[in-house]
Tab-separated table of C-alpha atoms in Angstrom:
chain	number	residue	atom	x	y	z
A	1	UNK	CA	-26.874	-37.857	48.491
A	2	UNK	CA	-25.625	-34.258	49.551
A	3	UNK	CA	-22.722	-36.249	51.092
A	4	UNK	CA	-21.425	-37.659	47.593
A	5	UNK	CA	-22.073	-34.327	45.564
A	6	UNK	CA	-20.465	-32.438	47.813
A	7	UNK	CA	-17.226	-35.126	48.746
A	8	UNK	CA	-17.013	-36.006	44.591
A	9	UNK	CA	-13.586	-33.673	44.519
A	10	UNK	CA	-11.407	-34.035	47.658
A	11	UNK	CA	-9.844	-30.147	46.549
A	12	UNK	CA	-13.197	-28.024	45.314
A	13	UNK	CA	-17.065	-29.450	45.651
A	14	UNK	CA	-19.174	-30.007	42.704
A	15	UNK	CA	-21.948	-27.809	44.458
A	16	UNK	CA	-21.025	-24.813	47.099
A	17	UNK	CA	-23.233	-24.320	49.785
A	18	UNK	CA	-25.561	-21.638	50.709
A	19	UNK	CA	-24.023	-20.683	53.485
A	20	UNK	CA	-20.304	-20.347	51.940
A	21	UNK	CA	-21.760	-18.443	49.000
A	22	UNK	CA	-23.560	-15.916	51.600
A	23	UNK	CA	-20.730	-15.596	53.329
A	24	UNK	CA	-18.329	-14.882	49.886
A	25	UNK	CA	-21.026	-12.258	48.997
A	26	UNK	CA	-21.573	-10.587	52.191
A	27	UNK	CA	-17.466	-10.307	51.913
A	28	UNK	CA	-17.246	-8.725	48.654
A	29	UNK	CA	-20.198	-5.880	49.722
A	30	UNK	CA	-17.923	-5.101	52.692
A	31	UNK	CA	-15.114	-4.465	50.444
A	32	UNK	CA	-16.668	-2.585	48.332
A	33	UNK	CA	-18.583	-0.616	51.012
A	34	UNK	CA	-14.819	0.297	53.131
A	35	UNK	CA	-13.417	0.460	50.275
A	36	UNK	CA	-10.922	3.701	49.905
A	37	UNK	CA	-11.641	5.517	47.047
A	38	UNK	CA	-9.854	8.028	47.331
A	39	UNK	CA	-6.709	5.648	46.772
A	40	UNK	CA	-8.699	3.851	44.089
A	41	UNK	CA	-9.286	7.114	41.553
A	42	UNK	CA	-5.807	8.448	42.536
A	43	UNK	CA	-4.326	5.026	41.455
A	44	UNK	CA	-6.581	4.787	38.268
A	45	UNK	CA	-5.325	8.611	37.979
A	46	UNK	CA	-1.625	7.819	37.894
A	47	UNK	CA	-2.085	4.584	35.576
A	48	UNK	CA	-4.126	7.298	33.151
A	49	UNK	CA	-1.329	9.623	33.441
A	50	UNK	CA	1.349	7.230	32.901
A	51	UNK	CA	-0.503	5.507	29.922
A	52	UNK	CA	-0.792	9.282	28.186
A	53	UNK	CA	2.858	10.047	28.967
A	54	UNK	CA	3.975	6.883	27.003
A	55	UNK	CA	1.640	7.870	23.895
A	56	UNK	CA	2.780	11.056	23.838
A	57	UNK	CA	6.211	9.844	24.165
A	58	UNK	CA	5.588	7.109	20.972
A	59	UNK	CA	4.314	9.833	18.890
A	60	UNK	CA	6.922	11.857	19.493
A	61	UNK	CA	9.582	8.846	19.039
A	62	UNK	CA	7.581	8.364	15.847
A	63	UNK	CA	7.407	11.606	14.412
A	64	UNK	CA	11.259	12.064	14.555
A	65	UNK	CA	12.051	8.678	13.371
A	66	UNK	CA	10.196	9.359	10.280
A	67	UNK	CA	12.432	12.433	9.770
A	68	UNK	CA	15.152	10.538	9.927
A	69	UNK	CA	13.904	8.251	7.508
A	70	UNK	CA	13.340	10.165	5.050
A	71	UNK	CA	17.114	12.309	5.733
A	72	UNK	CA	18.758	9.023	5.504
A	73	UNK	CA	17.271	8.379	2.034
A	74	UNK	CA	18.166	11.968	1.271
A	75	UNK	CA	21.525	11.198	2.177
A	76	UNK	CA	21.927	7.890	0.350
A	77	UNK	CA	20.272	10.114	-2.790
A	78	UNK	CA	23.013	13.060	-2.835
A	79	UNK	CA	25.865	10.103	-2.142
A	80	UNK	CA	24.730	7.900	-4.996
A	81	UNK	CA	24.253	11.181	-7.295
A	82	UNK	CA	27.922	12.238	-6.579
A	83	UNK	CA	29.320	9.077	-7.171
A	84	UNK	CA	27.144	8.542	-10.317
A	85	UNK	CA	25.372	5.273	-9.430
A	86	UNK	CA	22.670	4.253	-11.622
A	87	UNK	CA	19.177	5.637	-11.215
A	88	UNK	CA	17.915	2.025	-11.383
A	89	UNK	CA	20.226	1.133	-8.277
A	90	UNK	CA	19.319	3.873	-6.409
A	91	UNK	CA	15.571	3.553	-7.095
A	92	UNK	CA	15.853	-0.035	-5.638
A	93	UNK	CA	18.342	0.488	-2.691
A	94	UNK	CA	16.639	3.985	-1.614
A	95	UNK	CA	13.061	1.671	-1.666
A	96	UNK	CA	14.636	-0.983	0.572
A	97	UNK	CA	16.270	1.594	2.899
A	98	UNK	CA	13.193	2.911	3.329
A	99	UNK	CA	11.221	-0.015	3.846
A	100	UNK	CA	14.023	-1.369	6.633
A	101	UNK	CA	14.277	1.911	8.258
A	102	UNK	CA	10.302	1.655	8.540
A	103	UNK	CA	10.429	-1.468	10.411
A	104	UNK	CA	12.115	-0.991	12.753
A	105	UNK	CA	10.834	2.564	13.653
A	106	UNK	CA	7.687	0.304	13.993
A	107	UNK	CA	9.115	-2.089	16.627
A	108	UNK	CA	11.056	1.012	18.834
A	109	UNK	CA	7.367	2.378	18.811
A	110	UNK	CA	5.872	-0.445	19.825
A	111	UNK	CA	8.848	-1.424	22.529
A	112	UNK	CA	8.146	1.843	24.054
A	113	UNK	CA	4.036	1.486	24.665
A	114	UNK	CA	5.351	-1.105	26.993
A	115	UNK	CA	4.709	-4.259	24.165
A	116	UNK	CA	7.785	-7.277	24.509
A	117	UNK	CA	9.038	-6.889	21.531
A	118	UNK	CA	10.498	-10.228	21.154
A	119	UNK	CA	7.157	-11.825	21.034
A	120	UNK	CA	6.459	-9.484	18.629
A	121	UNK	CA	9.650	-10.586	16.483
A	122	UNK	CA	8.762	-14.361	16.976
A	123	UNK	CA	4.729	-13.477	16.139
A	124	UNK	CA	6.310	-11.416	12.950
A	125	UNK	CA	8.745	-14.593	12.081
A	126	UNK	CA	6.302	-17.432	11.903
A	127	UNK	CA	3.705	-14.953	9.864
A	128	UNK	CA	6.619	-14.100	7.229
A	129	UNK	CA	6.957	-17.797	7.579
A	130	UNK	CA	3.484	-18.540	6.867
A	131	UNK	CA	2.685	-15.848	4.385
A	132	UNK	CA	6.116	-16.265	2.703
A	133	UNK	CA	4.978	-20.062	1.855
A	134	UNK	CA	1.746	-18.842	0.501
A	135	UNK	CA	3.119	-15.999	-1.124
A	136	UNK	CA	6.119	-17.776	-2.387
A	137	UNK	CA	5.640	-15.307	-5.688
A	138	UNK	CA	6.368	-12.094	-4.076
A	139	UNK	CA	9.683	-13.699	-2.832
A	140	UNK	CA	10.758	-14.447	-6.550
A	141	UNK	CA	9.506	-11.069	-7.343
A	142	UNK	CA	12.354	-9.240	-5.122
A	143	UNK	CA	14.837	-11.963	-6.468
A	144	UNK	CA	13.894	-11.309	-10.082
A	145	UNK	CA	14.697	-7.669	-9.234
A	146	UNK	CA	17.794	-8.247	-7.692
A	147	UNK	CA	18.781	-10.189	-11.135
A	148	UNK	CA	17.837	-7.201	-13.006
A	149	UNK	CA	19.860	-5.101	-11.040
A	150	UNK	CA	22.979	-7.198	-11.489
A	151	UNK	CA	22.538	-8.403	-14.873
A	152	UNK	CA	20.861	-4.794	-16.101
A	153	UNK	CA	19.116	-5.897	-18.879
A	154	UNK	CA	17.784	-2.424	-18.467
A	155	UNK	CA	17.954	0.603	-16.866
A	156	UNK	CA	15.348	3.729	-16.133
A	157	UNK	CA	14.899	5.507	-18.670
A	158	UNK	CA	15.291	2.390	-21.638
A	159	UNK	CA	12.352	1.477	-24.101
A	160	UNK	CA	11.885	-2.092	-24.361
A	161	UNK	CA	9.643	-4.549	-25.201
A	162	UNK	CA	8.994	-7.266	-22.716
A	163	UNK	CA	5.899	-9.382	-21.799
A	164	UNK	CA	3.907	-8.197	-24.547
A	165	UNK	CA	3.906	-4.671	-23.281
A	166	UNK	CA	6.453	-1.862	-24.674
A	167	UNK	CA	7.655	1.490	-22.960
A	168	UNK	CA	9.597	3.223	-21.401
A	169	UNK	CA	11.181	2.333	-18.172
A	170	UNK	CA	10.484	4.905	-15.274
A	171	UNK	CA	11.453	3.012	-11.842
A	172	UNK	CA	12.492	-0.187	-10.658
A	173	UNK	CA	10.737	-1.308	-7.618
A	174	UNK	CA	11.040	-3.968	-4.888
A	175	UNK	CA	8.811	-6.373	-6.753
A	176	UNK	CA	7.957	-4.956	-9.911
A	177	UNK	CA	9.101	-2.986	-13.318
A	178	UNK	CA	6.996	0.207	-13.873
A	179	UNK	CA	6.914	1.390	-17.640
A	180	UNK	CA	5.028	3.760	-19.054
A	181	UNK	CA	3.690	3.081	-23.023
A	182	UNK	CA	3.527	5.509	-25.876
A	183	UNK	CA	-0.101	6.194	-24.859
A	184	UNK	CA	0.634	7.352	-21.484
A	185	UNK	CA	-0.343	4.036	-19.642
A	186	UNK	CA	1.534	3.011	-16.510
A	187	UNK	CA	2.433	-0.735	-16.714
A	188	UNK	CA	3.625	-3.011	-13.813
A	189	UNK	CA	5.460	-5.814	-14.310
A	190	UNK	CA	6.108	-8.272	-12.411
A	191	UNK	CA	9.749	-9.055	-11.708
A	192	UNK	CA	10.184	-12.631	-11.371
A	193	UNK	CA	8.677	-12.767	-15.259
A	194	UNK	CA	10.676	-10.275	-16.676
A	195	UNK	CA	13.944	-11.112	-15.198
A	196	UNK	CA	13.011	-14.756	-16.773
A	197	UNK	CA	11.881	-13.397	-19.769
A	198	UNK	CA	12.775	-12.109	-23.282
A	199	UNK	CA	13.706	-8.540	-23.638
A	200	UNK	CA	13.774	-6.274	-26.231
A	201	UNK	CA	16.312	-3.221	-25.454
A	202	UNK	CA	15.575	-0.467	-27.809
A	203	UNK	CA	18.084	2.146	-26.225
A	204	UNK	CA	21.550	0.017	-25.587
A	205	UNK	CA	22.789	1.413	-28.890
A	206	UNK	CA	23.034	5.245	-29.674
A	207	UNK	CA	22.182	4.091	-33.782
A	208	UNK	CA	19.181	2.309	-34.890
A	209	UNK	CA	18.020	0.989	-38.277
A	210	UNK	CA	14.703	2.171	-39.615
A	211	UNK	CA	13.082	-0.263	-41.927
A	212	UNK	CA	10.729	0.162	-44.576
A	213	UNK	CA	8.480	-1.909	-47.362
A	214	UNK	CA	7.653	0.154	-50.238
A	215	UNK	CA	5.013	-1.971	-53.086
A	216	UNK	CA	5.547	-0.747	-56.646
A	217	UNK	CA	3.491	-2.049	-59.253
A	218	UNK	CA	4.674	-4.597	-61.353
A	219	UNK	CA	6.577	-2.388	-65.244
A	220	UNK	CA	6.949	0.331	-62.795
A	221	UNK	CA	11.061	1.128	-63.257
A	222	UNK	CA	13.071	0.001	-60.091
A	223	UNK	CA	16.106	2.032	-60.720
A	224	UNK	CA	13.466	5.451	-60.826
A	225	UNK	CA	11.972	4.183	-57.563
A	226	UNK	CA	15.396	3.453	-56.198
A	227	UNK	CA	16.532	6.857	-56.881
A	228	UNK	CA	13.681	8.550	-55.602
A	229	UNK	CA	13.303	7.115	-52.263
A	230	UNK	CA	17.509	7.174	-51.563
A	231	UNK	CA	16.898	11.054	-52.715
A	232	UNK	CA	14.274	11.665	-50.334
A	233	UNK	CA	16.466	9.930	-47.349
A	234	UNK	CA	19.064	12.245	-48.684
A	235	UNK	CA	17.136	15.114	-48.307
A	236	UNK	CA	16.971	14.231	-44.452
A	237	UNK	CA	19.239	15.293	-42.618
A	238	UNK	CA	18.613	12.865	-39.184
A	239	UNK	CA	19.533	10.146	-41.651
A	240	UNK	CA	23.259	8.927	-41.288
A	241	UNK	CA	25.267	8.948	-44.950
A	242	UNK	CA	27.333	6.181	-42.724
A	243	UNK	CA	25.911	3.301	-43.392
A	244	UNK	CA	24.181	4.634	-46.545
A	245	UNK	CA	21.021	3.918	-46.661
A	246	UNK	CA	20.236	0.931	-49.287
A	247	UNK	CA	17.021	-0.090	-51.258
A	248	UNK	CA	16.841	-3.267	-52.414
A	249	UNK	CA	14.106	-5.910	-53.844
A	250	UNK	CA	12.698	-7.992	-50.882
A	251	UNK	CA	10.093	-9.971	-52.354
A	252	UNK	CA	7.835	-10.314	-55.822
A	253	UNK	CA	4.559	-10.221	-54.470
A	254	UNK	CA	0.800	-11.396	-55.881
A	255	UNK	CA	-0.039	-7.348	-56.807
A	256	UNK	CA	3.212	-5.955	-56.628
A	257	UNK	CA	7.576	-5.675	-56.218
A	258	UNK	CA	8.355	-4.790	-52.669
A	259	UNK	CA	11.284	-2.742	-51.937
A	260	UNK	CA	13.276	-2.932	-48.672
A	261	UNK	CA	14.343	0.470	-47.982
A	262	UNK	CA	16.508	0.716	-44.839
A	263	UNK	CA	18.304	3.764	-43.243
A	264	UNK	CA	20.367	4.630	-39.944
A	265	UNK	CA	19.299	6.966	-37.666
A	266	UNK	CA	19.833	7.813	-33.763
A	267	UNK	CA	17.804	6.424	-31.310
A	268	UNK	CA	15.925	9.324	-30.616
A	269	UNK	CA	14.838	10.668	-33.973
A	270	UNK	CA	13.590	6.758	-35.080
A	271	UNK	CA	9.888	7.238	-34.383
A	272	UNK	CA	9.797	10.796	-36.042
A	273	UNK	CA	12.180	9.480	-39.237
A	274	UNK	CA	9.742	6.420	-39.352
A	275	UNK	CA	6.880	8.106	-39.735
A	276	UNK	CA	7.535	11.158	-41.756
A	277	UNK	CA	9.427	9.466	-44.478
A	278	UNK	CA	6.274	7.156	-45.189
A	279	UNK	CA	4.101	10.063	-46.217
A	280	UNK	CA	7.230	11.523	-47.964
A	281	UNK	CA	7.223	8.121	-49.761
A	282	UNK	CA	3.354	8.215	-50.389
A	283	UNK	CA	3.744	12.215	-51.851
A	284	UNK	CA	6.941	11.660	-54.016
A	285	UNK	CA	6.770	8.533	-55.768
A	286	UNK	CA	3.644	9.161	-58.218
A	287	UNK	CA	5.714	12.096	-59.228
A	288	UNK	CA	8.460	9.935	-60.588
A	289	UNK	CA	5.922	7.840	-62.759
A	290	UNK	CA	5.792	5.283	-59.476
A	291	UNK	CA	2.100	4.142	-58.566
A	292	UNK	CA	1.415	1.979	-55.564
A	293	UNK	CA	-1.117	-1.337	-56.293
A	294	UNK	CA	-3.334	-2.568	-54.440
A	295	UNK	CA	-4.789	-6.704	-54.626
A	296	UNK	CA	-6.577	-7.487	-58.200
A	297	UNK	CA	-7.979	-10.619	-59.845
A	298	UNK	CA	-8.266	-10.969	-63.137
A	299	UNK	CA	-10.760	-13.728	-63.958
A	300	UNK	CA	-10.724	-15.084	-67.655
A	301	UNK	CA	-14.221	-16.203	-68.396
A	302	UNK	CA	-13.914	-19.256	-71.094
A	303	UNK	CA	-17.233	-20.320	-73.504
A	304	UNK	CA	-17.564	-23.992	-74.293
């Protein structure tokens, strides 16, 4: 029985013996016992040494490649500025600079602590591979800002109106569109969905038309109104006399005869003419025999 346990491998025995195992044991004590410390701790010692030197030497390899990081975008910054690229160009290149620069500071680091670094390339391929495919969004993002930034369907510093959400622009990133509303809200868009999507450009032209509806009630004069509201837009001067501004009637409604009233204005002052000419309207009118209506229904009772 011992015979075929211990002949079942021709190379290595199922079971060792005893005696072999005794003897492997009372080897490794005798090592252990002679062995030369001395040489052991200065060994451990020099490894310890040589270990710290290379940290030190990582950090410091580090530490000055992030310097130059951030000079290099400096750099690219001052040589975009003098040659007047646009902000949203710069925004995006001095991001991917950055981000490239980064990387690779990363992998002289990690060459340098002794790590291959092309098995850290082919690791770092198949995971882009992998996470690319499940991420396949954040790869259309980029894309979607490299169409922007060739097509510039805006630029930092435009108010527009995309995705629902309207502001104005304040940086193009690597993946997204940062706006900021009227509120004070910081909204991120993605890329891929606004490069695809409609957009409304408030600030490509330096004119904009302001546009309001004005309800008279119906026997009220419209030449009176007419007069009154193109003397009030006369009266302001952030209203352009070129194109005049024109009041015409736009619909006759259930309770009342809306007016279109429509004026030029720059870009700038639109908000502020907008507004302030509306309570104008509101003050003025009455004063000129004008009233505004509001929804009535007569109901005619009839005896049988």
């Amino acid at each position: 029985m011992w015979n075929f346990f211990a002949q079942a491998s021709p190379a290595e025995p199922l079971i060792i013996p005893d005696s072999v195992q005794k003897a492997n044991l009372a080897q490794t004590i005798d090592k252990v016992v002679n062995m030369d410390y001395r040489e052991f701790f200065t060994g451990i010692l020099n490894d310890a040494v040589w270990i710290l030197l290379k940290l030190l030497l990582a950090v410091a390899i580090y530490m000055v490649g992030r310097w130059v990081v951030r000079r290099v975008v400096q750099l690219l910054a001052v040589a975009f500025e003098r040659r007047k690229v646009d902000i949203s160009l710069r925004m995006f290149v001095r991001n991917a600079v950055k981000v490239i620069f980064t990387l690779l500071l990363i992998l002289i680091v990690v060459q340098t602590l002794g790590v291959n670094v092309t098995s850290v390339i082919a690791l770092f391929s198949a995971a882009t591979l992998a996470i690319g495919m499940a991420l396949s969004g954040t790869a259309q993002n980029f894309a979607g800002g490299v169409m922007i930034l060739v097509m510039k369907p805006y630029r930092v510093g435009d108010f527009i109106s995309a995705q629902g959400q309207s502001g104005t622009v304040r940086e193009i990133k690597l993946f997204s569109t940062v706006i900021t509303t009227g509120d004070n809200q910081t909204i991120y868009i993605p890329n891929n969905s606004i490069a695809t999507a409609i957009v409304d450009n408030y600030s490509t032209a330096d004119l904009r038309r302001v546009d309001w509806t004005v309800g008279i009630s119906y026997g009220d004069s419209i030449e009176i109104a007419r007069k009154a509201l193109l003397d009030i837009l006369a009266a302001d001067s952030r209203v352009l006399a070129d194109p005049a501004p024109v009041v015409w009637v736009a619909a006759l409604a259930d309770s009342s005869v809306n007016l279109t009233v429509r004026a030029w204005v720059r870009n700038a002052d639109y908000w502020d003419v907008f507004f302030q000419n509306n309570e104008l309207f509101y003050n003025r009118l009455p004063e000129h025999g004008i009233s505004f209506p509001f929804p009535q229904m007569d109901v005619h009772m009839k005896k049988e």
